[in-house]
Coordinates of C-alpha atoms in Angstrom, one line a residue:
Chain A
M94 CA 158.8 107.7 87.2
N95 CA 162.3 106.8 85.3
Q96 CA 163.5 108.5 81.8
V97 CA 163.6 105.2 79.6
A98 CA 166.3 105.9 76.7
V99 CA 166.9 103.8 73.8
V100 CA 170.9 103.4 73.2
H101 CA 171.5 100.4 71.0
T102 CA 169.3 99.8 67.9
G103 CA 170.0 97.0 65.3
A104 CA 167.8 95.7 62.6
I105 CA 168.0 93.5 59.3
T106 CA 165.7 92.9 57.1
A107 CA 165.2 92.2 53.5
M108 CA 166.6 95.6 52.7
G109 CA 169.3 94.7 54.2
D110 CA 172.0 93.9 57.1
D111 CA 171.7 96.8 59.4
L112 CA 169.3 99.8 59.5
E113 CA 171.6 102.0 58.1
A114 CA 170.8 100.0 55.2
L115 CA 167.3 99.9 55.3
W116 CA 166.9 103.5 56.2
Q117 CA 169.6 104.5 53.0
G118 CA 166.8 101.7 50.7
L119 CA 163.7 103.4 52.6
L120 CA 165.5 106.9 51.3
D121 CA 166.4 105.6 47.8
R122 CA 162.9 104.2 47.3
E123 CA 164.0 100.8 46.5
S124 CA 161.8 97.5 47.9
A125 CA 163.0 93.9 48.8
I126 CA 160.3 92.4 48.2
T127 CA 160.1 90.0 45.6
T128 CA 159.1 86.4 43.9
A129 CA 159.2 83.8 47.1
T130 CA 161.5 80.7 46.5
R131 CA 161.5 79.9 49.9
F132 CA 159.0 77.8 49.1
A133 CA 156.0 76.8 46.4
T134 CA 153.7 79.3 46.3
D135 CA 152.0 78.2 42.9
N136 CA 148.3 77.9 45.0
Y137 CA 148.7 81.1 47.1
I138 CA 146.9 84.3 46.1
S139 CA 150.9 85.7 45.9
S140 CA 153.6 85.2 45.2
C141 CA 155.6 87.6 47.0
A142 CA 157.6 88.7 49.6
A143 CA 160.2 90.3 51.1
L144 CA 162.3 87.1 52.4
I145 CA 166.0 87.4 53.9
N146 CA 167.8 85.6 51.0
D147 CA 170.4 83.7 52.3
L148 CA 168.2 83.0 55.5
V149 CA 167.7 79.1 54.8
P150 CA 166.0 76.3 56.7
D151 CA 168.3 74.4 59.0
S152 CA 167.5 71.2 60.4
K153 CA 169.7 72.5 63.9
K154 CA 168.9 75.6 63.6
A155 CA 164.9 77.4 63.4
M156 CA 165.5 80.7 61.4
V157 CA 164.4 82.3 64.1
F158 CA 166.9 81.6 65.8
Q159 CA 169.1 82.5 62.8
L160 CA 168.0 85.9 62.4
A161 CA 168.4 86.5 66.4
D162 CA 171.7 85.5 66.1
R163 CA 173.0 88.1 63.1
V164 CA 171.0 91.0 65.2
M165 CA 172.9 90.4 68.0
E166 CA 175.9 90.6 66.2
Q167 CA 174.7 94.6 66.0
L168 CA 175.1 94.5 69.6
P169 CA 178.0 95.7 71.7
P170 CA 178.2 93.5 75.2
L171 CA 175.6 94.4 77.5
P172 CA 175.7 94.8 81.3
R173 CA 175.3 91.0 82.2
D174 CA 171.8 92.2 85.0
T175 CA 170.1 93.2 81.1
L176 CA 167.0 91.8 81.1
V177 CA 165.5 90.5 77.2
L178 CA 162.3 90.5 76.0
T179 CA 161.7 89.1 72.8
A180 CA 158.3 89.6 70.7
S181 CA 157.6 86.8 68.2
T182 CA 154.2 85.2 66.5
K183 CA 155.3 82.3 65.5
G184 CA 158.9 81.6 66.8
G185 CA 160.7 78.1 65.3
I186 CA 157.5 77.4 63.3
D187 CA 159.9 76.3 60.3
V188 CA 160.8 73.2 62.5
L189 CA 157.5 72.0 61.7
E190 CA 158.1 71.7 58.2
T191 CA 161.7 70.7 58.3
A192 CA 160.7 67.8 59.9
R193 CA 158.1 67.3 57.7
R194 CA 160.7 66.6 54.9
G195 CA 161.6 64.0 57.0
T196 CA 165.0 65.6 58.5
E197 CA 166.0 65.2 61.8
T198 CA 165.4 68.2 64.2
S199 CA 165.5 70.3 66.9
K200 CA 162.2 70.4 68.3
E201 CA 162.5 72.0 71.0
Q202 CA 162.8 75.3 69.1
L203 CA 159.5 75.5 68.2
I204 CA 158.7 76.3 72.1
I205 CA 158.9 80.1 72.1
S206 CA 159.6 80.5 75.3
S207 CA 163.1 79.0 74.6
L208 CA 164.3 82.3 72.4
P209 CA 164.2 84.8 75.1
G210 CA 166.3 82.0 77.3
Y211 CA 168.4 81.4 74.0
I212 CA 169.3 85.2 73.3
A213 CA 170.0 85.4 77.3
R214 CA 173.0 82.3 77.8
R215 CA 174.1 83.6 74.4
L216 CA 174.5 87.5 75.5
G217 CA 175.5 85.7 79.1
L218 CA 173.0 88.0 80.1
A219 CA 171.5 86.4 84.0
H220 CA 167.7 86.2 83.9
Q221 CA 166.4 83.8 80.9
G222 CA 163.9 86.2 79.5
I223 CA 160.3 86.1 78.8
N224 CA 158.6 86.2 74.8
I225 CA 155.7 88.7 74.6
S226 CA 153.1 87.4 72.1
A227 CA 150.3 89.9 71.0
A228 CA 150.3 89.0 67.4
C229 CA 151.5 92.1 64.9
T230 CA 151.7 93.7 68.1
S231 CA 154.4 91.9 69.7
S232 CA 157.5 94.0 69.5
T233 CA 155.3 97.2 70.3
I234 CA 154.1 94.9 73.5
A235 CA 157.7 94.4 74.5
L236 CA 158.6 98.0 74.4
A237 CA 156.0 99.4 76.5
K238 CA 156.9 96.8 79.5
A239 CA 160.6 96.7 78.8
A240 CA 160.1 100.7 79.2
A241 CA 157.6 100.3 81.8
F242 CA 160.5 98.1 83.7
I243 CA 163.0 101.0 83.7
A244 CA 160.3 103.7 84.5
S245 CA 159.0 102.0 87.4
G246 CA 162.7 101.2 88.6
R247 CA 162.4 97.0 88.0
A248 CA 164.9 96.9 85.2
S249 CA 168.0 99.2 84.4
S250 CA 168.5 97.9 81.5
V251 CA 166.6 95.9 78.6
L252 CA 167.2 93.8 75.8
V253 CA 163.6 94.0 73.5
C254 CA 164.9 91.4 70.2
A255 CA 162.0 91.0 68.1
V256 CA 162.2 88.3 65.2
D257 CA 159.7 86.6 62.8
I258 CA 160.5 84.3 59.5
I259 CA 158.2 84.0 57.0
S260 CA 157.6 80.2 56.8
E261 CA 154.9 78.2 54.9
F262 CA 152.9 77.9 57.6
V263 CA 151.8 81.6 57.8
F264 CA 152.3 82.4 54.3
S265 CA 149.3 79.8 53.2
G266 CA 147.6 80.9 56.7
F267 CA 147.1 84.8 55.4
S268 CA 146.1 83.2 51.4
A269 CA 143.8 81.0 53.2
L270 CA 142.4 84.6 55.1
K271 CA 142.8 85.9 51.9
A272 CA 144.4 88.8 53.5
M273 CA 147.3 89.2 51.3
S274 CA 147.7 91.1 47.3
S275 CA 149.5 89.3 44.8
T276 CA 150.8 92.4 44.0
P277 CA 153.5 94.4 46.9
A278 CA 151.6 95.7 49.0
R279 CA 150.3 100.0 48.7
P280 CA 149.8 100.7 53.0
F281 CA 146.4 104.3 52.1
D282 CA 146.1 103.4 48.3
S283 CA 142.8 103.3 47.6
K284 CA 143.4 100.7 45.1
R285 CA 145.6 98.7 48.0
D286 CA 144.1 94.9 48.3
G287 CA 146.2 93.6 51.0
L288 CA 150.0 92.9 52.9
T289 CA 152.8 91.3 51.5
L290 CA 154.8 89.3 53.9
G291 CA 158.6 89.8 55.3
D292 CA 160.8 88.2 57.0
G293 CA 162.7 91.2 59.6
A294 CA 164.2 91.6 63.4
A295 CA 165.3 94.3 65.4
A296 CA 167.4 94.9 68.6
L297 CA 166.6 98.0 71.1
V298 CA 168.4 98.2 74.2
L299 CA 166.8 100.4 76.8
F300 CA 168.7 102.1 79.7
S301 CA 168.1 103.9 82.3
E302 CA 169.6 107.5 82.9
E303 CA 171.5 106.3 85.5
K304 CA 172.7 103.1 83.9
M305 CA 173.3 105.1 80.5
K306 CA 175.7 107.4 83.4
K307 CA 177.2 104.8 84.8
E308 CA 178.2 102.2 81.3
G309 CA 178.9 105.9 79.7
I310 CA 176.9 105.8 77.1
E311 CA 174.6 108.6 74.8
E312 CA 171.1 108.2 74.4
K313 CA 169.6 107.5 70.3
A314 CA 165.9 108.6 71.6
L315 CA 163.5 108.4 74.9
I316 CA 160.5 106.2 74.3
T317 CA 158.2 108.8 76.7
G318 CA 155.0 107.6 76.2
W319 CA 153.5 104.0 75.8
G320 CA 149.8 102.9 75.4
I321 CA 147.7 99.3 74.7
A322 CA 144.5 98.8 74.4
N323 CA 142.1 96.2 72.7
D324 CA 139.4 96.9 70.1
A325 CA 137.0 94.0 71.5
T326 CA 135.2 93.9 67.6
H327 CA 136.7 90.8 65.9
I328 CA 139.9 88.3 66.4
T329 CA 141.1 88.8 62.6
A330 CA 139.6 92.4 61.4
P331 CA 139.9 95.8 63.2
A332 CA 137.2 98.1 65.0
R333 CA 136.5 100.0 62.0
N334 CA 135.9 103.4 64.3
G335 CA 139.2 102.6 65.1
C336 CA 138.5 102.9 68.8
G337 CA 141.3 100.4 70.1
L338 CA 144.1 102.7 68.2
K339 CA 142.4 105.7 69.3
R340 CA 142.8 104.9 73.2
A341 CA 146.2 103.3 73.0
V342 CA 147.3 106.7 71.6
S343 CA 145.8 108.6 73.8
H344 CA 147.6 106.7 76.7
A345 CA 150.7 107.3 75.6
L346 CA 150.5 111.3 74.6
A347 CA 149.1 111.2 78.2
M348 CA 152.3 109.7 79.8
A349 CA 154.3 111.6 77.5
G350 CA 152.6 114.8 78.7
I351 CA 152.6 116.6 75.4
P352 CA 149.3 116.5 72.9
P353 CA 148.4 115.5 69.4
D354 CA 149.6 118.7 67.9
R355 CA 153.2 118.3 69.5
I356 CA 153.5 114.7 67.4
G357 CA 155.3 115.5 64.5
A358 CA 155.0 112.8 62.4
V359 CA 153.6 108.8 62.9
S360 CA 155.2 105.6 61.8
T361 CA 151.9 104.1 61.0
H362 CA 151.2 99.9 60.6
G363 CA 150.0 100.2 57.1
T364 CA 149.8 96.7 56.3
G365 CA 147.8 97.9 53.1
T366 CA 144.8 95.4 53.6
V367 CA 141.7 97.9 53.2
Y368 CA 140.0 98.3 57.0
N369 CA 143.3 98.5 58.5
D370 CA 144.9 101.2 56.8
A371 CA 141.0 102.8 56.5
M372 CA 140.8 102.8 60.6
E373 CA 143.8 103.9 61.2
L374 CA 143.0 106.6 59.2
T375 CA 140.0 107.5 60.9
A376 CA 142.0 107.3 64.4
L377 CA 144.5 109.7 62.9
H378 CA 142.2 111.6 61.7
S379 CA 140.3 112.0 65.1
L380 CA 143.3 112.1 67.3
C381 CA 145.7 114.6 65.4
G382 CA 143.6 115.9 62.6
S383 CA 145.9 116.3 59.6
Q384 CA 147.3 119.6 60.1
G385 CA 151.4 119.6 59.8
L386 CA 151.3 115.7 60.1
A387 CA 153.8 113.0 58.3
A388 CA 153.5 110.0 58.0
G389 CA 154.4 106.9 55.9
S390 CA 154.6 102.9 56.2
V391 CA 157.6 100.6 55.3
K392 CA 155.5 98.1 54.6
G393 CA 155.5 98.4 51.0
A394 CA 159.0 98.3 50.7
I395 CA 159.8 95.6 53.2
G396 CA 156.5 93.7 54.2
H397 CA 154.8 93.2 57.1
T398 CA 157.4 91.5 59.7
L399 CA 154.7 90.1 61.8
G400 CA 155.9 90.4 65.6
A401 CA 159.4 92.4 64.6
C402 CA 157.4 95.5 62.7
G403 CA 156.8 97.2 66.4
G404 CA 161.1 97.0 66.7
I405 CA 161.9 97.6 63.6
E406 CA 159.9 100.5 62.9
A407 CA 159.8 102.2 66.5
A408 CA 164.5 101.6 65.4
L409 CA 162.9 103.3 62.4
G410 CA 161.4 106.4 63.8
I411 CA 164.8 106.8 65.7
R412 CA 166.2 107.7 62.7
M413 CA 163.2 109.8 61.5
L414 CA 162.7 111.9 64.4
D415 CA 167.0 112.0 63.8
H416 CA 166.8 113.0 60.2
Q417 CA 163.4 114.9 60.5
V418 CA 161.9 113.0 57.2
V419 CA 159.6 110.2 57.0
P420 CA 160.6 108.1 53.9
G421 CA 158.2 108.6 51.1
T422 CA 155.5 105.4 51.5
P423 CA 156.1 102.7 48.5
G424 CA 152.8 101.8 46.6
F425 CA 151.3 105.0 47.4
T426 CA 150.1 107.1 44.2
S427 CA 146.3 107.1 44.7
P428 CA 145.9 108.4 47.9
E429 CA 142.8 106.5 49.7
T430 CA 140.1 109.0 51.1
G431 CA 141.6 110.9 54.0
A432 CA 145.2 109.7 53.2
G433 CA 146.4 112.6 51.3
S434 CA 147.0 115.1 53.7
M435 CA 149.5 112.8 55.7
I436 CA 150.8 109.9 53.9
S437 CA 153.0 111.0 50.5
S438 CA 155.2 109.0 48.1
R439 CA 157.4 111.6 48.5
H440 CA 159.9 112.1 51.8
Q441 CA 158.2 113.7 54.0
P442 CA 160.3 116.6 55.9
F443 CA 158.8 117.6 59.9
D444 CA 159.5 120.0 62.8
S445 CA 159.3 118.1 66.1
D446 CA 161.0 116.5 68.6
H447 CA 158.2 114.2 69.3
L448 CA 157.0 110.9 66.6
L449 CA 154.4 108.1 66.8
T450 CA 154.6 104.5 66.1
T451 CA 152.0 102.4 66.1
N452 CA 151.2 99.0 65.2
S453 CA 148.3 96.7 65.4
G454 CA 147.7 92.7 65.5
F455 CA 144.9 90.0 65.6
G456 CA 142.9 89.4 68.4
G457 CA 141.6 93.2 68.6
I458 CA 145.0 94.1 70.1
N459 CA 146.6 98.1 69.3
G460 CA 149.9 99.4 70.5
A461 CA 151.4 102.7 70.1
L462 CA 154.7 104.5 71.5
V463 CA 155.8 108.0 71.4
L464 CA 159.8 108.2 70.8
Q465 CA 161.3 111.9 71.7
K466 CA 164.6 113.0 70.1
R467 CA 167.5 112.4 71.8
R468 CA 168.6 115.5 73.8
R469 CA 171.7 117.5 73.2
Chain B
M45 CA 153.1 96.4 94.7
E46 CA 149.9 95.9 96.2
A47 CA 147.0 93.9 94.9
T48 CA 143.4 92.7 96.3
I49 CA 142.2 89.1 94.6
S50 CA 138.2 89.2 93.9
G51 CA 138.2 86.3 92.1
M52 CA 139.7 82.9 91.0
G53 CA 138.9 80.4 88.7
W54 CA 140.5 77.4 86.9
V55 CA 140.1 74.3 84.7
S56 CA 142.2 71.0 85.7
P57 CA 142.1 67.1 84.7
R58 CA 140.3 66.8 88.1
S59 CA 137.8 69.8 88.5
H60 CA 137.3 72.7 87.3
G61 CA 135.3 75.8 88.4
N62 CA 135.9 79.4 90.9
G63 CA 137.2 80.0 94.0
K64 CA 134.0 79.7 95.8
Q65 CA 134.1 75.9 95.4
T66 CA 136.7 74.3 97.9
V67 CA 139.1 72.3 95.2
H68 CA 141.7 74.0 93.3
H69 CA 143.8 74.4 90.7
E70 CA 146.1 70.7 91.2
S71 CA 149.4 69.8 88.9
N72 CA 147.7 66.5 88.0
P73 CA 148.2 64.2 85.6
G74 CA 145.3 63.5 83.1
L75 CA 143.2 64.9 80.4
L76 CA 141.9 68.0 80.5
P77 CA 137.6 68.8 80.5
K78 CA 136.1 69.1 77.7
L79 CA 133.6 72.2 78.4
S80 CA 130.6 73.6 76.3
R81 CA 129.4 77.0 76.0
K82 CA 126.8 76.1 78.5
E83 CA 129.1 74.6 81.2
V84 CA 131.4 78.0 80.9
L85 CA 129.0 80.5 79.9
D86 CA 126.2 82.0 80.4
R87 CA 124.6 83.7 77.4
P88 CA 125.0 82.2 73.8
Y89 CA 128.7 83.3 72.0
K90 CA 128.7 81.4 68.9
P91 CA 132.9 81.4 68.2
F92 CA 133.1 79.5 71.2
G93 CA 132.1 76.4 69.5
R94 CA 134.7 76.9 66.9
M95 CA 137.9 77.4 69.5
D96 CA 140.6 75.4 69.3
R97 CA 141.6 73.9 73.1
F98 CA 143.8 76.2 74.2
S99 CA 141.9 79.0 74.1
K100 CA 138.7 77.4 75.2
L101 CA 140.8 76.2 78.2
G102 CA 142.2 79.6 79.1
F103 CA 138.5 81.4 78.2
A104 CA 136.9 79.1 80.8
A105 CA 139.2 79.6 83.0
L106 CA 139.3 83.2 83.6
T107 CA 135.1 82.8 83.1
Y108 CA 135.0 81.3 86.0
A109 CA 137.2 84.2 88.2
L110 CA 135.5 86.4 86.6
E111 CA 132.2 84.7 88.3
D112 CA 133.9 84.3 91.5
A113 CA 135.1 88.1 91.3
G114 CA 130.9 89.0 91.3
S115 CA 130.8 91.2 88.6
A116 CA 132.2 91.1 85.3
A117 CA 131.3 94.0 83.3
E118 CA 132.5 96.0 86.1
T119 CA 134.9 98.0 84.5
D120 CA 135.9 98.2 80.9
N121 CA 139.6 99.0 80.9
T122 CA 139.7 95.4 82.7
A123 CA 143.0 94.0 80.9
I124 CA 144.0 90.3 80.7
I125 CA 147.6 88.6 80.8
A126 CA 147.6 85.0 80.2
S127 CA 151.4 83.1 80.9
T128 CA 152.0 80.1 79.1
V129 CA 154.7 76.9 77.7
F130 CA 153.5 76.0 74.7
G131 CA 150.8 78.2 74.0
C132 CA 148.5 76.8 71.2
L133 CA 151.4 74.5 69.9
D134 CA 148.7 72.0 70.0
T135 CA 146.7 74.3 66.8
D136 CA 149.6 74.7 65.2
L137 CA 150.1 71.3 65.2
A138 CA 146.9 70.6 63.5
Y139 CA 146.8 73.6 61.4
H140 CA 150.2 71.8 60.2
T141 CA 148.5 69.1 59.1
T142 CA 145.8 70.5 57.5
L143 CA 148.2 72.3 55.2
V144 CA 149.7 70.2 52.2
P145 CA 152.5 72.2 50.6
G146 CA 151.8 73.9 47.4
K147 CA 147.8 73.2 48.5
E148 CA 145.7 76.6 49.6
A149 CA 142.7 74.4 49.2
C150 CA 143.2 72.4 52.2
A151 CA 144.5 75.2 54.4
S152 CA 141.9 76.4 57.1
P153 CA 141.6 80.3 58.0
A154 CA 139.3 79.1 60.9
L155 CA 142.1 77.5 62.4
F156 CA 144.8 79.9 61.6
A157 CA 142.8 82.7 63.3
Y158 CA 143.2 80.6 66.4
T159 CA 147.4 79.4 65.8
L160 CA 147.9 83.0 67.4
P161 CA 147.7 82.4 71.5
N162 CA 146.6 85.9 72.6
S163 CA 143.7 84.9 70.2
F164 CA 141.5 83.8 72.8
L165 CA 142.0 87.3 74.9
G166 CA 140.7 89.3 72.3
E167 CA 137.5 86.6 72.3
A168 CA 137.2 87.2 76.4
C169 CA 137.4 91.2 75.2
I170 CA 134.3 91.0 72.6
Y171 CA 132.4 88.5 74.7
Y172 CA 133.1 90.7 78.0
G173 CA 133.8 94.3 76.3
F174 CA 137.2 94.4 78.1
T175 CA 139.3 97.2 76.0
G176 CA 142.3 97.5 78.6
E177 CA 145.6 95.3 77.9
T178 CA 145.7 92.0 76.4
F179 CA 149.0 89.3 75.5
V180 CA 150.5 86.5 76.6
I181 CA 153.8 85.8 78.1
N182 CA 155.4 82.9 77.1
E183 CA 157.7 81.7 79.9
G184 CA 160.1 78.5 80.0
K185 CA 158.0 77.4 83.1
T186 CA 154.2 78.1 84.1
S187 CA 155.0 80.5 87.3
G188 CA 152.8 83.0 85.6
M189 CA 154.2 85.3 88.3
E190 CA 155.8 87.9 85.8
G191 CA 152.5 87.8 84.3
L192 CA 151.4 88.7 88.0
F193 CA 154.2 91.9 88.7
M194 CA 152.8 92.8 85.4
A195 CA 149.5 93.1 86.2
M196 CA 150.1 94.4 89.8
D197 CA 152.1 97.8 87.8
L198 CA 149.1 97.8 85.8
L199 CA 147.1 98.8 89.0
E200 CA 149.3 100.7 90.5
S201 CA 150.1 103.2 87.9
S202 CA 146.3 103.1 87.1
V203 CA 146.6 101.7 83.3
S204 CA 143.9 99.2 84.5
T205 CA 141.3 99.1 87.4
R206 CA 141.2 95.3 87.2
V207 CA 143.7 92.6 85.6
V208 CA 142.8 88.9 84.9
C209 CA 146.1 87.4 84.9
G210 CA 146.7 83.5 85.1
I211 CA 148.7 80.5 83.6
C212 CA 147.3 78.3 80.5
D213 CA 148.6 75.1 79.1
L214 CA 147.5 72.3 77.7
V215 CA 148.9 69.2 77.8
P216 CA 152.4 69.0 75.9
P217 CA 152.3 67.4 72.7
D218 CA 154.7 63.6 72.6
L219 CA 156.6 65.3 69.7
V220 CA 158.3 68.0 71.9
D221 CA 161.9 66.6 72.5
L222 CA 162.5 68.3 75.7
A223 CA 158.6 69.2 77.4
P224 CA 159.8 71.7 80.2
E225 CA 157.8 70.9 83.3
T226 CA 154.3 72.1 82.8
I227 CA 151.0 71.4 85.0
P228 CA 148.2 70.6 82.5
G229 CA 144.9 73.3 82.7
A230 CA 144.5 77.6 82.7
L231 CA 144.0 78.8 86.1
F232 CA 143.0 82.6 86.5
F233 CA 142.9 85.7 89.2
V234 CA 141.7 88.7 88.9
L235 CA 143.0 91.9 90.5
D236 CA 141.8 95.0 91.6
K237 CA 143.1 97.9 93.5
K238 CA 144.2 96.9 97.1
G239 CA 141.5 97.7 99.0
K240 CA 138.6 97.9 96.7
R241 CA 136.5 94.1 97.4
A242 CA 137.2 91.4 99.9
G243 CA 137.6 88.6 98.2
Y244 CA 140.2 87.0 98.9
G245 CA 142.9 89.4 100.7
T246 CA 145.5 91.3 99.3
V247 CA 148.3 90.0 97.2
Q248 CA 151.9 92.1 98.2
S249 CA 154.8 91.6 95.8
M250 CA 158.5 91.2 97.0
E251 CA 161.9 93.2 96.5
K252 CA 163.7 92.3 93.4
G253 CA 160.7 90.0 91.8
N254 CA 161.8 87.3 94.8
G255 CA 157.7 86.2 94.5
V256 CA 154.6 87.8 96.7
R257 CA 154.0 87.7 100.1
Y258 CA 149.8 86.5 100.5
R259 CA 149.0 85.8 104.5
E260 CA 151.9 84.9 105.8
G261 CA 153.9 83.0 103.0
I262 CA 155.9 84.1 100.2
Y263 CA 155.0 82.0 96.9
N264 CA 156.7 81.9 93.5
D265 CA 153.9 80.2 91.3
L266 CA 150.6 81.0 90.9
A267 CA 149.8 77.4 91.2
A268 CA 151.1 77.5 94.9
L269 CA 149.2 80.9 95.3
G270 CA 146.0 80.0 94.3
R271 CA 146.0 76.5 96.4
A272 CA 147.1 78.9 99.6
C273 CA 143.7 81.5 98.4
K274 CA 140.9 81.6 101.1
R275 CA 138.1 83.7 101.1
E276 CA 138.4 86.5 103.9
D277 CA 134.6 85.9 104.2
E278 CA 135.2 81.9 105.1

């Protein structure tokens, strides 16, 4: 099995135009969650969101394409044989809203499969690519599949572009499901009452070892294990015993060839909903116990970026490994039972070469990646 | 990579059923059938009635494929991979019509849950108790080959012992300006590790993703592969 290296990372969130801005914002305990002004929120259960301010609906280009343009600008030229995997839940769904306002718009961008092709053409890549759609695990699964392509030798270079935007379509749906908090999300807090949505995009380029040597590029981290599992319980609620997440993590750890106690830190999904966070705590305690594990969630700062969150959190996970610190979890003031031993509002140092990042989504799907610190 | 095709099922404008029957998934225009729960499932499953059209289509075809394979719940780490061009765009449009800007009361939470194309994979997992990987691939045209390669990789690496993979698309909505070529309907295969059972025989991936070999032919899309499939015991 070929080793899988992450060689380039990029991100755009409401916290700023690159990964460094996001990392610094988290270390400085900033939050990008404010009152949403992209659309009227008067009749929804929340007005909070972490939106990228200068991202506006455009009749010629759906917002998700605009965001993809911006995150691609953070990448150097890529080998022409690079495969493209995008990860997005709703793609250019804002086109529907633009059309409803009576503005002529390109409805082709409603078709989500047009996104990877657009990126491939823009970067001058040979393959048209595909989009992976698996709710909020979309980009975790895209990274797992990209890693599998490289591990098996099917590809030597893969770009994963994870991108989702917050439209009124999505906002209204989460409001109707009563899944949003009226205040900024408080992951793992005992008083948490829902999530906050956010715009976001990430780009991660994965190379084989041979490709790294050929291109003269050094790794930022390795992806050493991945696991994906369905909990077969409910399409919009997680299994309370965390069976799907446990299975995904167990598989990822087995693939990485490390026992749970070698994991020093966890970038959790941590949405701030009552059931997701309880499920994650159950699964993590069952798998790892609580000794020496630093865990955190960034969704109280940048919101839940839906299909993009796994990509953003993997890119952040690499920063965490580099700096050996998990940024404090925003909104965490009164620990949920079992959370106090892992989660903190303070930055948590750790001493390990291995970090676990997990995500779960509608449709009962769970994904886990094991990241390994760059080799010297 | 190699795998055994243990079952196949489809829903098309002309017919629906599984591989034991003679008419296979065909590229024909026309309306897709409205299938009731009793026509698809042999035991009650309440959510079937409230599923969107895309989910019902995919759920029906993969159920027919599992019936054809003989024992649906044989293994709980079964994975499901569905390839689609339009996904649940039809459902998106239906949900969007329930949305009156700024009026939450009109937004349907039940419909919103199906504005993700992977929802029916979750429903199938609940119904059959499958706990393997489930995800949707959106591709430029419904060849379904990338999903087939990923399915074969899951079997080859022993991540799953069975994978259900296929294609699923409704008739494209009128509002899309430049609709890519799609076949309305759904076609799913049940794949097992090579040699596990007879079924339809073995499918083998070609070098550099250049299709799959089945019997004497090379195939580059699932619909053509489905039409070529012949049971070993026929």
